[in-house]
Structure formats: C-alpha cells, structure tokens
mmCIF file of C-alpha atoms and ligand atoms in Angstrom:
data_model
loop_
_atom_site.group_PDB
_atom_site.id
_atom_site.type_symbol
_atom_site.label_atom_id
_atom_site.label_comp_id
_atom_site.label_asym_id
_atom_site.label_seq_id
_atom_site.Cartn_x
_atom_site.Cartn_y
_atom_site.Cartn_z
ATOM 1 C CA MET A 27 14.426 33.772 -17.424
ATOM 2 C CA PRO A 28 15.764 31.706 -14.756
ATOM 3 C CA ASP A 29 17.197 28.356 -15.892
ATOM 4 C CA PRO A 30 14.262 25.651 -14.888
ATOM 5 C CA ALA A 31 17.058 23.250 -14.009
ATOM 6 C CA SER A 32 18.357 25.543 -10.864
ATOM 7 C CA ALA A 33 14.693 25.112 -9.190
ATOM 8 C CA PRO A 34 14.632 23.113 -6.386
ATOM 9 C CA LEU A 35 14.406 19.402 -7.098
ATOM 10 C CA TRP A 36 10.637 19.380 -5.768
ATOM 11 C CA VAL A 37 9.520 22.462 -7.956
ATOM 12 C CA GLN A 38 11.267 20.508 -10.860
ATOM 13 C CA ALA A 39 9.428 17.082 -9.466
ATOM 14 C CA ARG A 40 6.206 19.426 -9.608
ATOM 15 C CA GLU A 41 6.635 20.558 -12.959
ATOM 16 C CA ARG A 42 7.533 17.244 -14.287
ATOM 17 C CA LEU A 43 4.281 15.683 -12.493
ATOM 18 C CA ALA A 44 1.771 18.636 -13.663
ATOM 19 C CA ALA A 45 2.950 18.085 -17.214
ATOM 20 C CA ALA A 46 2.554 14.292 -17.273
ATOM 21 C CA GLN A 47 -0.834 12.865 -18.917
ATOM 22 C CA SER A 48 -0.489 9.392 -17.038
ATOM 23 C CA VAL A 49 0.347 9.016 -13.888
ATOM 24 C CA ALA A 50 0.608 5.709 -11.710
ATOM 25 C CA VAL A 51 1.575 5.188 -8.251
ATOM 26 C CA LEU A 52 2.625 2.445 -5.620
ATOM 27 C CA THR A 53 2.171 3.014 -2.244
ATOM 28 C CA GLY A 54 3.562 1.136 1.027
ATOM 29 C CA ALA A 55 3.186 1.283 4.685
ATOM 30 C CA GLY A 56 4.808 4.167 4.943
ATOM 31 C CA ILE A 57 2.355 6.528 3.546
ATOM 32 C CA SER A 58 -0.188 5.200 6.523
ATOM 33 C CA ALA A 59 2.510 6.028 8.810
ATOM 34 C CA GLU A 60 1.508 9.344 9.394
ATOM 35 C CA SER A 61 -2.047 8.277 10.164
ATOM 36 C CA GLY A 62 -0.196 6.413 13.080
ATOM 37 C CA ILE A 63 -0.438 3.042 11.632
ATOM 38 C CA PRO A 64 2.881 1.205 12.106
ATOM 39 C CA THR A 65 4.404 0.116 9.008
ATOM 40 C CA PHE A 66 6.086 -3.334 8.911
ATOM 41 C CA ARG A 67 10.287 -2.701 8.393
ATOM 42 C CA GLY A 68 12.190 0.289 9.522
ATOM 43 C CA ALA A 69 11.735 2.020 13.117
ATOM 44 C CA GLY A 70 8.695 0.652 14.961
ATOM 45 C CA GLY A 71 7.883 -1.859 12.212
ATOM 46 C CA LEU A 72 5.715 -4.871 12.815
ATOM 47 C CA TRP A 73 8.069 -7.127 11.655
ATOM 48 C CA ASN A 74 10.767 -6.516 14.226
ATOM 49 C CA ASN A 75 8.541 -7.821 16.727
ATOM 50 C CA TYR A 76 6.390 -10.388 14.965
ATOM 51 C CA ARG A 77 7.554 -13.214 12.598
ATOM 52 C CA PRO A 78 5.669 -12.874 9.101
ATOM 53 C CA GLU A 79 5.823 -16.777 9.181
ATOM 54 C CA ASP A 80 3.971 -17.371 12.440
ATOM 55 C CA LEU A 81 1.037 -14.457 11.255
ATOM 56 C CA ALA A 82 1.204 -13.733 7.603
ATOM 57 C CA THR A 83 1.438 -17.245 5.765
ATOM 58 C CA PRO A 84 -1.583 -20.022 5.023
ATOM 59 C CA GLN A 85 0.473 -22.445 7.027
ATOM 60 C CA ALA A 86 0.204 -20.253 9.837
ATOM 61 C CA PHE A 87 -3.472 -19.797 9.497
ATOM 62 C CA SER A 88 -3.824 -23.868 8.792
ATOM 63 C CA ARG A 89 -1.533 -24.182 12.027
ATOM 64 C CA ASP A 90 -3.376 -21.495 14.581
ATOM 65 C CA PRO A 91 -6.678 -19.706 13.143
ATOM 66 C CA ARG A 92 -7.057 -18.251 16.201
ATOM 67 C CA LEU A 93 -3.805 -16.655 16.848
ATOM 68 C CA VAL A 94 -3.812 -14.978 13.262
ATOM 69 C CA TRP A 95 -6.968 -13.787 13.661
ATOM 70 C CA GLU A 96 -6.258 -12.381 17.213
ATOM 71 C CA TRP A 97 -3.231 -10.438 15.446
ATOM 72 C CA TYR A 98 -5.268 -9.227 12.597
ATOM 73 C CA ASN A 99 -8.397 -8.570 15.107
ATOM 74 C CA TRP A 100 -5.626 -6.070 17.014
ATOM 75 C CA ARG A 101 -4.517 -4.657 13.670
ATOM 76 C CA ARG A 102 -8.132 -3.824 12.651
ATOM 77 C CA GLU A 103 -8.388 -2.151 15.867
ATOM 78 C CA THR A 104 -5.590 0.514 15.475
ATOM 79 C CA ILE A 105 -6.372 1.061 11.849
ATOM 80 C CA ALA A 106 -9.995 1.950 12.624
ATOM 81 C CA LYS A 107 -8.910 4.804 14.863
ATOM 82 C CA ALA A 108 -6.875 6.154 11.950
ATOM 83 C CA VAL A 109 -8.023 8.898 9.463
ATOM 84 C CA PRO A 110 -6.554 9.326 6.023
ATOM 85 C CA ASN A 111 -3.485 12.045 6.005
ATOM 86 C CA PRO A 112 -2.257 14.828 3.553
ATOM 87 C CA ALA A 113 -0.510 12.417 1.723
ATOM 88 C CA HIS A 114 -3.734 9.917 0.729
ATOM 89 C CA ARG A 115 -5.739 13.217 0.216
ATOM 90 C CA ALA A 116 -3.224 14.264 -2.292
ATOM 91 C CA LEU A 117 -3.222 11.414 -4.642
ATOM 92 C CA VAL A 118 -7.219 12.027 -4.266
ATOM 93 C CA LYS A 119 -6.329 15.729 -5.827
ATOM 94 C CA LEU A 120 -3.929 14.149 -8.172
ATOM 95 C CA GLU A 121 -5.995 11.635 -10.028
ATOM 96 C CA THR A 122 -9.066 13.906 -10.570
ATOM 97 C CA ALA A 123 -6.656 16.142 -12.148
ATOM 98 C CA LYS A 124 -5.195 13.419 -15.039
ATOM 99 C CA PRO A 125 -6.823 12.034 -17.867
ATOM 100 C CA GLN A 126 -5.483 8.725 -16.741
ATOM 101 C CA PHE A 127 -4.549 7.813 -13.492
ATOM 102 C CA THR A 128 -3.817 4.336 -11.563
ATOM 103 C CA LEU A 129 -3.179 3.795 -7.355
ATOM 104 C CA ILE A 130 -1.613 0.641 -6.973
ATOM 105 C CA THR A 131 -1.037 0.141 -3.292
ATOM 106 C CA GLN A 132 0.100 -2.607 -1.332
ATOM 107 C CA ASN A 133 -1.590 -1.605 1.997
ATOM 108 C CA VAL A 134 -4.849 -3.429 3.143
ATOM 109 C CA ASP A 135 -5.619 -0.463 5.645
ATOM 110 C CA GLY A 136 -8.414 1.063 3.527
ATOM 111 C CA LEU A 137 -7.226 4.607 4.168
ATOM 112 C CA HIS A 138 -7.143 5.414 -0.017
ATOM 113 C CA ASP A 139 -10.732 4.448 0.094
ATOM 114 C CA LEU A 140 -11.505 6.815 3.235
ATOM 115 C CA ALA A 141 -10.037 9.647 1.529
ATOM 116 C CA GLY A 142 -12.054 9.195 -1.584
ATOM 117 C CA SER A 143 -9.702 7.613 -3.969
ATOM 118 C CA GLY A 144 -11.489 5.987 -7.113
ATOM 119 C CA ARG A 145 -10.599 2.203 -8.033
ATOM 120 C CA ILE A 146 -7.776 1.068 -6.059
ATOM 121 C CA LEU A 147 -5.513 -2.039 -6.954
ATOM 122 C CA LYS A 148 -5.151 -3.484 -3.916
ATOM 123 C CA LEU A 149 -2.261 -5.825 -4.617
ATOM 124 C CA HIS A 150 -2.132 -7.338 -0.827
ATOM 125 C CA GLY A 151 -5.994 -7.479 -0.655
ATOM 126 C CA ASP A 152 -8.256 -5.326 1.949
ATOM 127 C CA ILE A 153 -7.838 -5.953 5.851
ATOM 128 C CA TRP A 154 -11.766 -5.183 6.143
ATOM 129 C CA ARG A 155 -12.771 -7.653 3.795
ATOM 130 C CA LEU A 156 -13.254 -11.681 5.040
ATOM 131 C CA ARG A 157 -13.192 -14.713 3.086
ATOM 132 C CA CYS A 158 -14.580 -18.146 3.604
ATOM 133 C CA THR A 159 -11.865 -21.271 3.225
ATOM 134 C CA SER A 160 -14.790 -23.389 2.682
ATOM 135 C CA CYS A 161 -17.388 -21.823 0.164
ATOM 136 C CA GLY A 162 -15.221 -19.100 -1.348
ATOM 137 C CA ALA A 163 -17.731 -16.515 -0.357
ATOM 138 C CA HIS A 164 -16.236 -12.812 0.218
ATOM 139 C CA TRP A 165 -17.820 -9.879 2.040
ATOM 140 C CA PRO A 166 -17.383 -6.552 3.519
ATOM 141 C CA ASP A 167 -17.583 -6.339 7.485
ATOM 142 C CA ARG A 168 -15.693 -3.241 9.348
ATOM 143 C CA ARG A 169 -16.355 -4.335 13.154
ATOM 144 C CA ALA A 170 -13.137 -4.028 15.320
ATOM 145 C CA PRO A 171 -13.324 -5.700 17.156
ATOM 146 C CA LEU A 172 -14.999 -8.948 15.829
ATOM 147 C CA PRO A 173 -17.292 -10.179 18.402
ATOM 148 C CA LYS A 174 -16.006 -13.557 18.032
ATOM 149 C CA LEU A 175 -12.614 -15.267 16.865
ATOM 150 C CA PRO A 176 -12.144 -17.084 14.366
ATOM 151 C CA PRO A 177 -15.035 -15.732 12.351
ATOM 152 C CA HIS A 178 -17.500 -17.839 10.540
ATOM 153 C CA CYS A 179 -19.217 -17.850 7.218
ATOM 154 C CA GLY A 180 -22.975 -18.288 6.629
ATOM 155 C CA CYS A 181 -22.208 -21.876 5.559
ATOM 156 C CA GLY A 182 -20.317 -22.406 8.619
ATOM 157 C CA GLY A 183 -16.523 -22.472 6.822
ATOM 158 C CA LEU A 184 -14.055 -20.850 8.940
ATOM 159 C CA ALA A 185 -13.192 -17.006 7.445
ATOM 160 C CA ARG A 186 -10.020 -15.870 6.700
ATOM 161 C CA PRO A 187 -8.957 -12.030 6.777
ATOM 162 C CA GLY A 188 -9.185 -10.930 3.062
ATOM 163 C CA VAL A 189 -5.383 -10.117 2.403
ATOM 164 C CA VAL A 190 -2.731 -11.780 0.335
ATOM 165 C CA TRP A 191 -0.342 -13.783 2.491
ATOM 166 C CA PHE A 192 3.287 -14.459 1.619
ATOM 167 C CA GLY A 193 3.500 -17.482 -0.841
ATOM 168 C CA GLU A 194 -0.435 -16.340 -2.097
ATOM 169 C CA PRO A 195 -0.756 -15.449 -5.391
ATOM 170 C CA LEU A 196 -1.774 -11.762 -5.759
ATOM 171 C CA PRO A 197 -5.636 -11.063 -6.900
ATOM 172 C CA ASP A 198 -6.565 -12.339 -10.586
ATOM 173 C CA GLY A 199 -5.329 -10.241 -13.552
ATOM 174 C CA MET A 200 -4.131 -7.365 -10.851
ATOM 175 C CA MET A 201 -0.738 -7.438 -11.553
ATOM 176 C CA GLN A 202 -0.871 -7.152 -15.265
ATOM 177 C CA GLU A 203 -3.065 -4.656 -14.429
ATOM 178 C CA ALA A 204 -0.549 -2.743 -12.184
ATOM 179 C CA GLU A 205 2.516 -3.542 -14.848
ATOM 180 C CA HIS A 206 0.118 -1.748 -17.700
ATOM 181 C CA ALA A 207 -0.441 1.081 -16.159
ATOM 182 C CA ALA A 208 3.207 1.317 -14.733
ATOM 183 C CA ALA A 209 4.308 0.876 -19.102
ATOM 184 C CA GLU A 210 1.808 3.762 -19.572
ATOM 185 C CA ALA A 211 2.916 5.985 -17.323
ATOM 186 C CA GLU A 212 4.502 9.108 -17.644
ATOM 187 C CA VAL A 213 5.364 9.765 -14.071
ATOM 188 C CA PHE A 214 5.618 6.489 -11.240
ATOM 189 C CA LEU A 215 5.211 7.884 -7.883
ATOM 190 C CA VAL A 216 6.699 5.420 -5.238
ATOM 191 C CA ILE A 217 5.556 6.541 -2.184
ATOM 192 C CA GLY A 218 6.080 5.096 1.186
ATOM 193 C CA THR A 219 7.279 1.042 0.574
ATOM 194 C CA SER A 220 10.664 -0.453 1.561
ATOM 195 C CA ALA A 221 10.112 -1.828 -2.042
ATOM 196 C CA VAL A 222 11.446 -5.464 -1.364
ATOM 197 C CA VAL A 223 8.279 -7.444 -1.390
ATOM 198 C CA TYR A 224 7.621 -8.766 -4.919
ATOM 199 C CA PRO A 225 6.128 -8.795 -7.004
ATOM 200 C CA ALA A 226 4.909 -5.326 -6.121
ATOM 201 C CA ALA A 227 8.485 -3.931 -5.948
ATOM 202 C CA GLY A 228 9.051 -5.310 -9.618
ATOM 203 C CA LEU A 229 6.812 -2.169 -10.664
ATOM 204 C CA VAL A 230 9.587 0.383 -9.752
ATOM 205 C CA PRO A 231 12.210 -0.667 -11.998
ATOM 206 C CA PHE A 232 9.364 -1.715 -14.881
ATOM 207 C CA ALA A 233 7.940 1.658 -14.799
ATOM 208 C CA LYS A 234 11.421 2.893 -15.079
ATOM 209 C CA GLN A 235 12.329 0.477 -18.398
ATOM 210 C CA SER A 236 9.254 1.833 -19.614
ATOM 211 C CA GLY A 237 10.086 5.300 -19.890
ATOM 212 C CA ALA A 238 8.544 6.853 -16.927
ATOM 213 C CA THR A 239 10.135 9.402 -14.501
ATOM 214 C CA VAL A 240 10.061 7.817 -11.253
ATOM 215 C CA ILE A 241 9.427 10.011 -8.130
ATOM 216 C CA GLU A 242 10.325 8.362 -4.895
ATOM 217 C CA ILE A 243 8.943 9.943 -1.607
ATOM 218 C CA ASN A 244 10.166 7.886 1.522
ATOM 219 C CA PRO A 245 12.350 9.090 4.661
ATOM 220 C CA GLU A 246 14.751 6.141 3.879
ATOM 221 C CA GLN A 247 16.769 5.370 0.799
ATOM 222 C CA THR A 248 15.842 2.292 -0.699
ATOM 223 C CA ALA A 249 17.376 -0.518 -3.476
ATOM 224 C CA PHE A 250 15.402 1.680 -5.847
ATOM 225 C CA SER A 251 16.243 5.281 -4.551
ATOM 226 C CA ALA A 252 19.446 5.522 -7.005
ATOM 227 C CA MET A 253 17.746 4.690 -9.988
ATOM 228 C CA ALA A 254 14.612 7.148 -9.342
ATOM 229 C CA ASP A 255 14.630 10.131 -11.245
ATOM 230 C CA PHE A 256 13.935 12.454 -7.760
ATOM 231 C CA SER A 257 14.323 10.584 -4.663
ATOM 232 C CA PHE A 258 13.202 13.023 -1.695
ATOM 233 C CA GLN A 259 13.760 11.788 2.299
ATOM 234 C CA GLU A 260 10.742 13.341 3.619
ATOM 235 C CA PRO A 261 7.006 11.966 5.121
ATOM 236 C CA ALA A 262 4.688 11.651 2.416
ATOM 237 C CA GLY A 263 2.431 13.848 4.235
ATOM 238 C CA GLU A 264 4.648 16.944 4.088
ATOM 239 C CA LEU A 265 5.708 16.914 0.253
ATOM 240 C CA LEU A 266 3.064 15.100 -1.711
ATOM 241 C CA PRO A 267 0.541 18.039 -1.243
ATOM 242 C CA LYS A 268 3.578 20.133 -1.941
ATOM 243 C CA LEU A 269 4.145 18.558 -5.245
ATOM 244 C CA VAL A 270 0.485 18.239 -6.602
ATOM 245 C CA SER A 271 -0.516 21.650 -5.748
HETATM 246 P P1 OAD B 2 7.322 -1.466 4.645
HETATM 247 O O1 OAD B 2 7.093 -1.271 6.632
HETATM 248 O O2 OAD B 2 8.552 -2.661 4.196
HETATM 249 O O3 OAD B 2 8.157 0.069 4.603
HETATM 250 C C1 OAD B 2 7.201 0.972 4.475
HETATM 251 C C2 OAD B 2 8.359 2.291 4.172
HETATM 252 O O4 OAD B 2 7.896 3.714 4.305
HETATM 253 C C3 OAD B 2 9.670 2.304 4.845
HETATM 254 O O5 OAD B 2 10.542 1.981 3.979
HETATM 255 C C4 OAD B 2 9.743 3.412 5.486
HETATM 256 O O6 OAD B 2 10.888 4.659 5.322
HETATM 257 C C5 OAD B 2 8.721 4.322 4.727
HETATM 258 N N1 OAD B 2 8.440 5.301 5.814
HETATM 259 C C6 OAD B 2 8.307 5.447 6.830
HETATM 260 N N2 OAD B 2 7.495 6.449 7.384
HETATM 261 C C7 OAD B 2 7.022 7.405 6.524
HETATM 262 C C8 OAD B 2 6.500 8.840 5.734
HETATM 263 N N3 OAD B 2 5.541 9.594 6.791
HETATM 264 N N4 OAD B 2 5.949 8.628 4.609
HETATM 265 C C9 OAD B 2 6.911 8.395 3.707
HETATM 266 N N5 OAD B 2 7.455 6.986 3.657
HETATM 267 C C10 OAD B 2 7.707 6.702 5.256
HETATM 268 O O7 OAD B 2 5.777 -1.600 3.979
HETATM 269 P P2 OAD B 2 6.023 -2.031 2.656
HETATM 270 O O8 OAD B 2 6.844 -1.459 1.321
HETATM 271 O O9 OAD B 2 4.250 -1.576 2.135
HETATM 272 O O10 OAD B 2 2.399 -7.413 2.748
HETATM 273 O O11 OAD B 2 5.813 -3.371 3.006
HETATM 274 C C11 OAD B 2 5.671 -4.334 1.976
HETATM 275 C C12 OAD B 2 4.857 -5.668 2.242
HETATM 276 O O12 OAD B 2 5.396 -6.333 2.930
HETATM 277 C C13 OAD B 2 3.098 -5.421 2.728
HETATM 278 O O13 OAD B 2 2.405 -5.189 2.156
HETATM 279 C C14 OAD B 2 3.008 -6.621 3.395
HETATM 280 C C15 OAD B 2 4.577 -6.699 4.011
HETATM 281 O O14 OAD B 2 4.886 -7.709 4.715
HETATM 282 C C16 OAD B 2 2.099 -8.470 3.025
HETATM 283 O O15 OAD B 2 1.457 -8.346 4.388
HETATM 284 C C17 OAD B 2 1.958 -9.466 2.445
#
C-alpha cells in the first residue's frame, strides 16, 4: 500500500479537496490572466502604468468623471473580448460537486458568471453594472464601448461604474457572508490574488485560523504562501482542472 504522504503534493491537495463537504474560494485578477485580462500588480499589471488614486477612488471620479470613465470604458472593451478559461470552468464543476460551496471574488470582470458559476460574492462589484450617483438606481449595461461618456441615468444623474473603489465600503453584508463561508470551509482555495487588498485578503488567515486547509494557486509567492497548507506556483488554468478532476 503506497504511503499517501509520498504522493505528489497536487495529488494530496486533490484528495483533500475531494474529501471536503464544504469549500470556499477566493479569486483575484490572476484567475482571468489566462483569459487575456491584465492583472493589477506584477508583470504587465495595470498599476505599473496607472495610479489607482487617479482612477479608482471616489475623489478621482468627482475630480474628472470623464477620465475615470475613459479608463473603465477601455477595460470594458478589453474584458468584452475575453472568455472564461479552464480555471473558471473548474470552479463551476467544483460547485456542482459540493454540498456547501461559496465563491468569493475580487474580480469585476464577470467571467465567473459567463463560465456558469452560481451565486458569486462580488466583493469589489461588477464592471458590467452602472449606478446613479443621484438617485442610487443601478442597472446592467454590457455595451463596450459605451456610446457616450460619461453615461447618465434616466433621472439625469451622472452614472458611475458599479465597482468598489479604494476607500469605499464593500457591498452591504457581503464581507460577513464571506467570513461565514471562510469559517465553515474545510478547504479554502486562494486563486490568483496578490492578497494585499483588505478586507478581502484577511479571509485567508481567517480561514486558516478557523481550521480550513488552505490551498493557494499563484505563479508568484504571496504574503500567505508560507501559511498555506499547499502553495502551488503554477498558472490556475493548468493546475485547477487537475485538482478538481
Ligand atoms: P493583483 O493584480 O494584485 O494580483 C494578481 C495575482 O495573480 C498576482 O499575485 C499574480 O502573481 C497572480 N497571477 C498571474 N497570473 C496567474 C495565473 N495564470 N494563475 C494564477 N495566478 C496568477 O490582483 P488582485 O489580488 O485581484 O481592487 O487585486 C486585488 C484588488 O486590487 C483588485 O480587486 C482591485 C485591485 O486594485 C479594486 O480596484 C478595488
């Protein structure tokens, strides 16, 4: 009988994942990298060329809504060309196999929806939704490019992207739900995030302290790699389908 501890690490992680009844997943921009969407940090990251305080804060939007919208319009055009990759699809498969499953994402690109994931906790909102800064109405809009910048609401108010900017609170109650899932999870998967933006990043140590087996997938090391039970420095689109097979 072979000793299970001598199996390759990815096989051990696959077995741990297969045995879990309750799984939570935190994804970041890296899961969409293989779909052709730039990440924020690291090689080719958006924040190497743009300053978040000029484009992703409420102050930036008050100062120059058109500039902010031009940047979001450009991102919408890039994202509109992208399709889900094997990592997004593997999470759909995992969801159908688990009695308790929660997908928590920092991504606003909508690729988890396109892949067919069920309910998604979108901590940082959704680039395909717009919100009125006057009346608070919000609505979906998948046009890319938008025909007129900046867009307006039916009430005449200025519309903004339906995303969370630096300095803004997360959508009501969502972080509590994410924490609940992290606390309940037997396995917590951390995929494609640099895990430097809080409060989302805090879910990783929280899940670990709550007893979850933490499995990280990221070609680069992060501040949480050492704490993870398994840390795979590989592209998610290659490894994740193997872990859920
Ligand atoms: P980051 O751009 O900070 O991190 C992306 C991570 O994905 C990096 O650690 C990469 O090493 C990793 N990565 C790259 N290619 C990968 C691949 N093929 N498979 C797996 N991982 C890969 O993105 P986030 O952590 O999502 O917030 O950033 C968090 C937040 O900061 C974003 O939601 C956004 C940003 O500013 C707001 O805009 C509020």
